[in-house]
mmCIF file of N, CA, C and O in Angstrom:
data_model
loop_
_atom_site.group_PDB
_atom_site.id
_atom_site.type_symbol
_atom_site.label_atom_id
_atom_site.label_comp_id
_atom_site.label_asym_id
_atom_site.label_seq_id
_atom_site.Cartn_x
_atom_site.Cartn_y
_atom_site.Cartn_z
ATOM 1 N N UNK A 1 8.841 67.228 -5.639
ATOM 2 C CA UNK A 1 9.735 66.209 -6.173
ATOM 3 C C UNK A 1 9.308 65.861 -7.587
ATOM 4 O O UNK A 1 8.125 65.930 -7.921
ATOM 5 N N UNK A 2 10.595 65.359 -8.694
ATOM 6 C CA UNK A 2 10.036 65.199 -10.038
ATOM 7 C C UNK A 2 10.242 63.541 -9.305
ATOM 8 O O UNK A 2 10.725 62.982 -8.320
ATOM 9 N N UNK A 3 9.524 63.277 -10.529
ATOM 10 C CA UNK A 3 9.594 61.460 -10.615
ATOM 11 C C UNK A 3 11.111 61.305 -10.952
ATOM 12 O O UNK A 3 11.712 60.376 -10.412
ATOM 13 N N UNK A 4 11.830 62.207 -11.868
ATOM 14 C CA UNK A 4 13.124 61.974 -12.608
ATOM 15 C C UNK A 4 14.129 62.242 -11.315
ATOM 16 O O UNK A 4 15.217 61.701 -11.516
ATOM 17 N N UNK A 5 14.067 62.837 -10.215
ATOM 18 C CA UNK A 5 14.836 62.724 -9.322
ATOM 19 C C UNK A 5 15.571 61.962 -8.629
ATOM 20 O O UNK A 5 16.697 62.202 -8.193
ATOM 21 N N UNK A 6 14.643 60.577 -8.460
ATOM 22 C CA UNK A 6 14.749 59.086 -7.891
ATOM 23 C C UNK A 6 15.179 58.188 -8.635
ATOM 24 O O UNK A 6 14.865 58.341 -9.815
ATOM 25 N N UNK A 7 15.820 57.247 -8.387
ATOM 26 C CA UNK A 7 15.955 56.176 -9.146
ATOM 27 C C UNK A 7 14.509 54.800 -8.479
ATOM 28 O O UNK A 7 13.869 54.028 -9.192
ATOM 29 N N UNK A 8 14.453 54.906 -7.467
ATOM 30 C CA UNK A 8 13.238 54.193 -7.248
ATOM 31 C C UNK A 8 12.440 55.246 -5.932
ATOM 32 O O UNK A 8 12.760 56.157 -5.169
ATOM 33 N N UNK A 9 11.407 54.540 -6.231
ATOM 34 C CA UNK A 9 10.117 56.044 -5.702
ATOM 35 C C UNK A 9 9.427 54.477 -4.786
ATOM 36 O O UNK A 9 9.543 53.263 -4.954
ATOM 37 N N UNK A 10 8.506 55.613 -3.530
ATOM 38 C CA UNK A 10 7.859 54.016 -3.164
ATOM 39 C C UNK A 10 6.415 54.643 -3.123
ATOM 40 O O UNK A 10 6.450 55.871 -3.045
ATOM 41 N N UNK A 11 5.201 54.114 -3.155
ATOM 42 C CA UNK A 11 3.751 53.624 -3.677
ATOM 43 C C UNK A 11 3.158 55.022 -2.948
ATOM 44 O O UNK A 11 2.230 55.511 -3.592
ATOM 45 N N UNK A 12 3.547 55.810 -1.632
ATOM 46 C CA UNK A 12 3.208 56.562 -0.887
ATOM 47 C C UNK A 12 3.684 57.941 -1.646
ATOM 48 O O UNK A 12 2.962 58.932 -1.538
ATOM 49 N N UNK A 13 5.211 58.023 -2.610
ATOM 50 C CA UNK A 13 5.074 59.235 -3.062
ATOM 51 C C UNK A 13 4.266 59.291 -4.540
ATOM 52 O O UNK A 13 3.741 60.275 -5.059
ATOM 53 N N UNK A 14 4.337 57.971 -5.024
ATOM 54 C CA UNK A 14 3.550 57.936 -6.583
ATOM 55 C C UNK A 14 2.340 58.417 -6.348
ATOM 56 O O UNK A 14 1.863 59.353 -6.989
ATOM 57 N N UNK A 15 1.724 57.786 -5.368
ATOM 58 C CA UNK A 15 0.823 58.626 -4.695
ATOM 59 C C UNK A 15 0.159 60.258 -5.302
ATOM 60 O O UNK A 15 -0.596 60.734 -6.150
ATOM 61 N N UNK A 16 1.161 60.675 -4.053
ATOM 62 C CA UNK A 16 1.465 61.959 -4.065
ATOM 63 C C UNK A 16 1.575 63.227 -5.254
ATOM 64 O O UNK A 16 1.197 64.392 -5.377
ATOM 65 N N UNK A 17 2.416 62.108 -6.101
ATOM 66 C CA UNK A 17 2.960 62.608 -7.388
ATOM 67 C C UNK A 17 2.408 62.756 -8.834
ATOM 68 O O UNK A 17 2.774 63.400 -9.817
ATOM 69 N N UNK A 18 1.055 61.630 -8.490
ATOM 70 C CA UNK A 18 -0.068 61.517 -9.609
ATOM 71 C C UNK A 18 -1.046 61.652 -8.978
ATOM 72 O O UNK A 18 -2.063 61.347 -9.600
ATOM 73 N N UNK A 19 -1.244 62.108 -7.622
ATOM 74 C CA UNK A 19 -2.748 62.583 -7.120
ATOM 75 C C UNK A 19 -3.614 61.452 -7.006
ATOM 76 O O UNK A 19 -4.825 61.664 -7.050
ATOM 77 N N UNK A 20 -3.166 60.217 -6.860
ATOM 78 C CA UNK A 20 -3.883 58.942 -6.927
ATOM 79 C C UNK A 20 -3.909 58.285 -5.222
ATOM 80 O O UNK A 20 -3.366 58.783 -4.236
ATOM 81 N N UNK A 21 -4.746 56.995 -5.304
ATOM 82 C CA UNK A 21 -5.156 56.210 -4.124
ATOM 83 C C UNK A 21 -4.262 55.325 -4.840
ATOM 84 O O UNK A 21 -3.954 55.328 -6.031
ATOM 85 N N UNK A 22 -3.669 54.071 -3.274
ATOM 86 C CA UNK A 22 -3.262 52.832 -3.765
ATOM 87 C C UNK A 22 -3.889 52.188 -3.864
ATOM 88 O O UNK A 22 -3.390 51.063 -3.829
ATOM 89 N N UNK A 23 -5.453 52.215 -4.065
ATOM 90 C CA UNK A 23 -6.546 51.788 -5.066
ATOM 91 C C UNK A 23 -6.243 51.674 -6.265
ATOM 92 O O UNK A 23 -6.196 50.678 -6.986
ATOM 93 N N UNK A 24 -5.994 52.951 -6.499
ATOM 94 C CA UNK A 24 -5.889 53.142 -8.261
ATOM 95 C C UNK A 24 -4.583 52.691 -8.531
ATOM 96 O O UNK A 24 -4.360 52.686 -9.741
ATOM 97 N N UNK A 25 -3.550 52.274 -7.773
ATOM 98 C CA UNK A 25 -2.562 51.896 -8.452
ATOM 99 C C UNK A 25 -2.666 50.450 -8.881
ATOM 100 O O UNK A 25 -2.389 49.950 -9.971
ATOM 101 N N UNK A 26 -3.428 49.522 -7.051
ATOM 102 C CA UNK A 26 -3.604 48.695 -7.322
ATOM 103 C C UNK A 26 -4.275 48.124 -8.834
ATOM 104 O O UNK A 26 -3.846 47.285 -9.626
ATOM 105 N N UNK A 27 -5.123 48.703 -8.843
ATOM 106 C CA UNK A 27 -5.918 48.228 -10.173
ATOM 107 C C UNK A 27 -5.125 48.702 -11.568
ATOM 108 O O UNK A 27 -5.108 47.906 -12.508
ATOM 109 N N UNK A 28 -4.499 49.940 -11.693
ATOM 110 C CA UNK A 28 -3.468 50.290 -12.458
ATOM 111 C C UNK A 28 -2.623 48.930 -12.779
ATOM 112 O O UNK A 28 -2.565 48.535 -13.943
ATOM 113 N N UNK A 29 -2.028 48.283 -11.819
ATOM 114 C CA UNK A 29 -1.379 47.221 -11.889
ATOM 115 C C UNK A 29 -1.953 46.011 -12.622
ATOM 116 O O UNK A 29 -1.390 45.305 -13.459
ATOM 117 N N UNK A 30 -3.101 45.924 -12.168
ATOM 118 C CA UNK A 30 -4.277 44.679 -12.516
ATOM 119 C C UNK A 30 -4.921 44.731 -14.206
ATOM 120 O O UNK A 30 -4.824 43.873 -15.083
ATOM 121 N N UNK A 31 -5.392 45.675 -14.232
ATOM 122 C CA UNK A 31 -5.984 46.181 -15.716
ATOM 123 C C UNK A 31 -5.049 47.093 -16.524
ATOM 124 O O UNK A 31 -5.372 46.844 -17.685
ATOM 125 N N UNK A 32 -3.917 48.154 -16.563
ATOM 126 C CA UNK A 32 -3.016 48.698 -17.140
ATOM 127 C C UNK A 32 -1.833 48.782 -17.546
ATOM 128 O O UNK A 32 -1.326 49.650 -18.256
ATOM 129 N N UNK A 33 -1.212 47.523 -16.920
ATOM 130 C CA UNK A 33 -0.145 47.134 -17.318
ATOM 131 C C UNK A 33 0.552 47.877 -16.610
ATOM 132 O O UNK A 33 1.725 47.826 -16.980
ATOM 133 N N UNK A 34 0.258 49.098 -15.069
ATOM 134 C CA UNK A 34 1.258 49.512 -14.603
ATOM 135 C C UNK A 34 2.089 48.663 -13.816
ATOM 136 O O UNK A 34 1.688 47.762 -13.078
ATOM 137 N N UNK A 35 3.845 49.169 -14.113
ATOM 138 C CA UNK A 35 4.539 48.909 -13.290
ATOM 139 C C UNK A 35 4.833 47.605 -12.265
ATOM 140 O O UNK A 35 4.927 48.094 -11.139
ATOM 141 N N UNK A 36 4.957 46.622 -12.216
ATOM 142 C CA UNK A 36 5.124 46.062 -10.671
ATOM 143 C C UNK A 36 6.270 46.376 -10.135
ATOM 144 O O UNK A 36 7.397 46.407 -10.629
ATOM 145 N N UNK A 37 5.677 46.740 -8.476
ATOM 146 C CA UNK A 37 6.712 47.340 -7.280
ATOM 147 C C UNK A 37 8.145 46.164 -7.430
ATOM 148 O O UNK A 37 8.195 45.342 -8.345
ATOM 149 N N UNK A 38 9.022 46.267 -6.565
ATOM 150 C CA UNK A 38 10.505 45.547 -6.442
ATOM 151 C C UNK A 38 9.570 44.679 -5.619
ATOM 152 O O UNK A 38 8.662 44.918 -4.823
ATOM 153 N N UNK A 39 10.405 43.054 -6.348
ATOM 154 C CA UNK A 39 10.063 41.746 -5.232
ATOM 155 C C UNK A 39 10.420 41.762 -3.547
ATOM 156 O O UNK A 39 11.607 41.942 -3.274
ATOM 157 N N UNK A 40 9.727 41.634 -2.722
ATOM 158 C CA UNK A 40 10.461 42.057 -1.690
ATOM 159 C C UNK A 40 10.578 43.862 -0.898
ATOM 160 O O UNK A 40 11.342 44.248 -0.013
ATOM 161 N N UNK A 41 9.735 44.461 -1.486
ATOM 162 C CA UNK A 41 10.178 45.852 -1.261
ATOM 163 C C UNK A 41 9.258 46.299 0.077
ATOM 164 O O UNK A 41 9.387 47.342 0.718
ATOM 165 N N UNK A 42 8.426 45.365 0.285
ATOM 166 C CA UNK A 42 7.625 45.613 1.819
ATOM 167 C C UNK A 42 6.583 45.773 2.012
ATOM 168 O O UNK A 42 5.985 45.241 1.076
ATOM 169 N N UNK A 43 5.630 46.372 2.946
ATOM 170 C CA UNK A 43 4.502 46.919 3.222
ATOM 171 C C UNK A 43 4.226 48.256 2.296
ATOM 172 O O UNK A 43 3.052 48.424 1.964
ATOM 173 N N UNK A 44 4.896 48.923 1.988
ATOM 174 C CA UNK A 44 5.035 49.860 1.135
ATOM 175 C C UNK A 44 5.314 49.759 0.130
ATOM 176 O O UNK A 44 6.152 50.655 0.034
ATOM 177 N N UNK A 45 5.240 49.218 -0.987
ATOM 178 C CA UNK A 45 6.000 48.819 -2.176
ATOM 179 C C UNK A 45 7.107 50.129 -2.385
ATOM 180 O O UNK A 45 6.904 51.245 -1.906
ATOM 181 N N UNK A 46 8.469 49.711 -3.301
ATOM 182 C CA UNK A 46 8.995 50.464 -3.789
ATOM 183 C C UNK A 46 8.749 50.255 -5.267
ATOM 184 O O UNK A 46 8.491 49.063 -5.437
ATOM 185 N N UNK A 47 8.724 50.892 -6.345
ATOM 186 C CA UNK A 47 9.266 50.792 -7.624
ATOM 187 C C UNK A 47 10.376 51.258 -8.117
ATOM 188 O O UNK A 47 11.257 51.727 -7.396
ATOM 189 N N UNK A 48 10.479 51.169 -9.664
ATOM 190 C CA UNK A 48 11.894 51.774 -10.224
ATOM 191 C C UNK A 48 10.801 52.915 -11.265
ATOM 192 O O UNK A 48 9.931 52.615 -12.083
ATOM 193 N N UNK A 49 11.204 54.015 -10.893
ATOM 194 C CA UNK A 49 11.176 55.225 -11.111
ATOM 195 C C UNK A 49 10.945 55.591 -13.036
ATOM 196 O O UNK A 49 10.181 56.199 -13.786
ATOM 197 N N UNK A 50 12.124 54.783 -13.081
ATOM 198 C CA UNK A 50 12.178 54.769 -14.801
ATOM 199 C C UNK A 50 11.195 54.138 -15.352
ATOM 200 O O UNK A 50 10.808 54.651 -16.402
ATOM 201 N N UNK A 51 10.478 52.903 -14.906
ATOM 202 C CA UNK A 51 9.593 52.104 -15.148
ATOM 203 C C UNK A 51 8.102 53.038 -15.263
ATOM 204 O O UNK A 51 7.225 53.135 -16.121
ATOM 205 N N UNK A 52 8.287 53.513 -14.215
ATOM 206 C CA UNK A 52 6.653 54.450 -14.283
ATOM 207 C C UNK A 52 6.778 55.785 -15.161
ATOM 208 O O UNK A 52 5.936 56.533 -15.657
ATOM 209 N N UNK A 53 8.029 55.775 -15.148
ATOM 210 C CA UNK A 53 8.208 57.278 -15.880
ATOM 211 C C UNK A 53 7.593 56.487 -17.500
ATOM 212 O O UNK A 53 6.526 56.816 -18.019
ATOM 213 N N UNK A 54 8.458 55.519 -18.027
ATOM 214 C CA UNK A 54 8.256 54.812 -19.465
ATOM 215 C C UNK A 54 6.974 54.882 -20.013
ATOM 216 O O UNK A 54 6.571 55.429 -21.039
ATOM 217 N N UNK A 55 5.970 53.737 -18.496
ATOM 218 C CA UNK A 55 4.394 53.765 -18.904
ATOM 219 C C UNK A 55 4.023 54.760 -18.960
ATOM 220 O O UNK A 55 3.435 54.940 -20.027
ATOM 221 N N UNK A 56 4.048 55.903 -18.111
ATOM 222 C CA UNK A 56 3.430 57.572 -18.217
ATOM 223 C C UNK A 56 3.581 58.058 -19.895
ATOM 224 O O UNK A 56 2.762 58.573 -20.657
ATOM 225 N N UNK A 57 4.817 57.698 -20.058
ATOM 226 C CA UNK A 57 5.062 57.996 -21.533
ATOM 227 C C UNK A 57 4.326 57.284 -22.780
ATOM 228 O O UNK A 57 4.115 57.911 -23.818
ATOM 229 N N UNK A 58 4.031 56.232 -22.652
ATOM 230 C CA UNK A 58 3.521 55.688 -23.535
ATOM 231 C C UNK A 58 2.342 55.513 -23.689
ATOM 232 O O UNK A 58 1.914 54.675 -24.483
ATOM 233 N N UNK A 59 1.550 56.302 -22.931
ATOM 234 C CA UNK A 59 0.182 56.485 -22.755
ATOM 235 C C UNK A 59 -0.810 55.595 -21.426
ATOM 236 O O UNK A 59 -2.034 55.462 -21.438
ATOM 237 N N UNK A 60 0.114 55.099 -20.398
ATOM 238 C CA UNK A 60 -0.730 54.853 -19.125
ATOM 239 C C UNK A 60 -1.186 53.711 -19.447
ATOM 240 O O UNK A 60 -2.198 53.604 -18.755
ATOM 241 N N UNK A 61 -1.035 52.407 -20.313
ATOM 242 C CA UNK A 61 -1.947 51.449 -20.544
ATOM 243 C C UNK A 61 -0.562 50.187 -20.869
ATOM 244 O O UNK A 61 0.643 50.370 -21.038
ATOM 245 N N UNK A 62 -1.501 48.741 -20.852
ATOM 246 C CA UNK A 62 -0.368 48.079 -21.740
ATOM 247 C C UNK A 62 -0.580 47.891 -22.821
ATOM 248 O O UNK A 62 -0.053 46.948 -23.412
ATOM 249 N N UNK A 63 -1.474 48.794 -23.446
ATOM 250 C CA UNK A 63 -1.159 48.569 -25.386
ATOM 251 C C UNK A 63 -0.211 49.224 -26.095
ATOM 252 O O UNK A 63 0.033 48.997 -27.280
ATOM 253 N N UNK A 64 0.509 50.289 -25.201
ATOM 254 C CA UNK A 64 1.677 51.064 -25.577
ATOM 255 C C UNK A 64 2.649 50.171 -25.803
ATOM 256 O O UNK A 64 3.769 50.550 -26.143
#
């Protein structure tokens, strides 16, 4: 699967898709300015697809 396929992806394929723990996202979130999942999206978070695609692009951080 590309990331560009989805319009929202959930925490289990980002996963998958960057070879990461939801460790590392967690903290991704905390220290990198990645992404936050949809309010409400569950035990699993979902995100919006475009959102992670953007940060990937701009170099993985929030100083981009």
């Amino acid at each position: 699967m590309s990331l560009n396929d989805k319009t929202f992806i959930s925490r289990t394929a980002v996963e998958r898709e960057l070879d990461i723990s939801k460790f590392t996202i967690r903290n991704w979130i905390r220290d990198r300015g990645f992404p936050q999942p949809i309010p409400g999206s569950g035990r699993v978070p979902i995100f919006r697809t475009s959102d992670i695609i953007k940060w990937l692009e701009d170099g993985g951080s929030n100083d981009g």
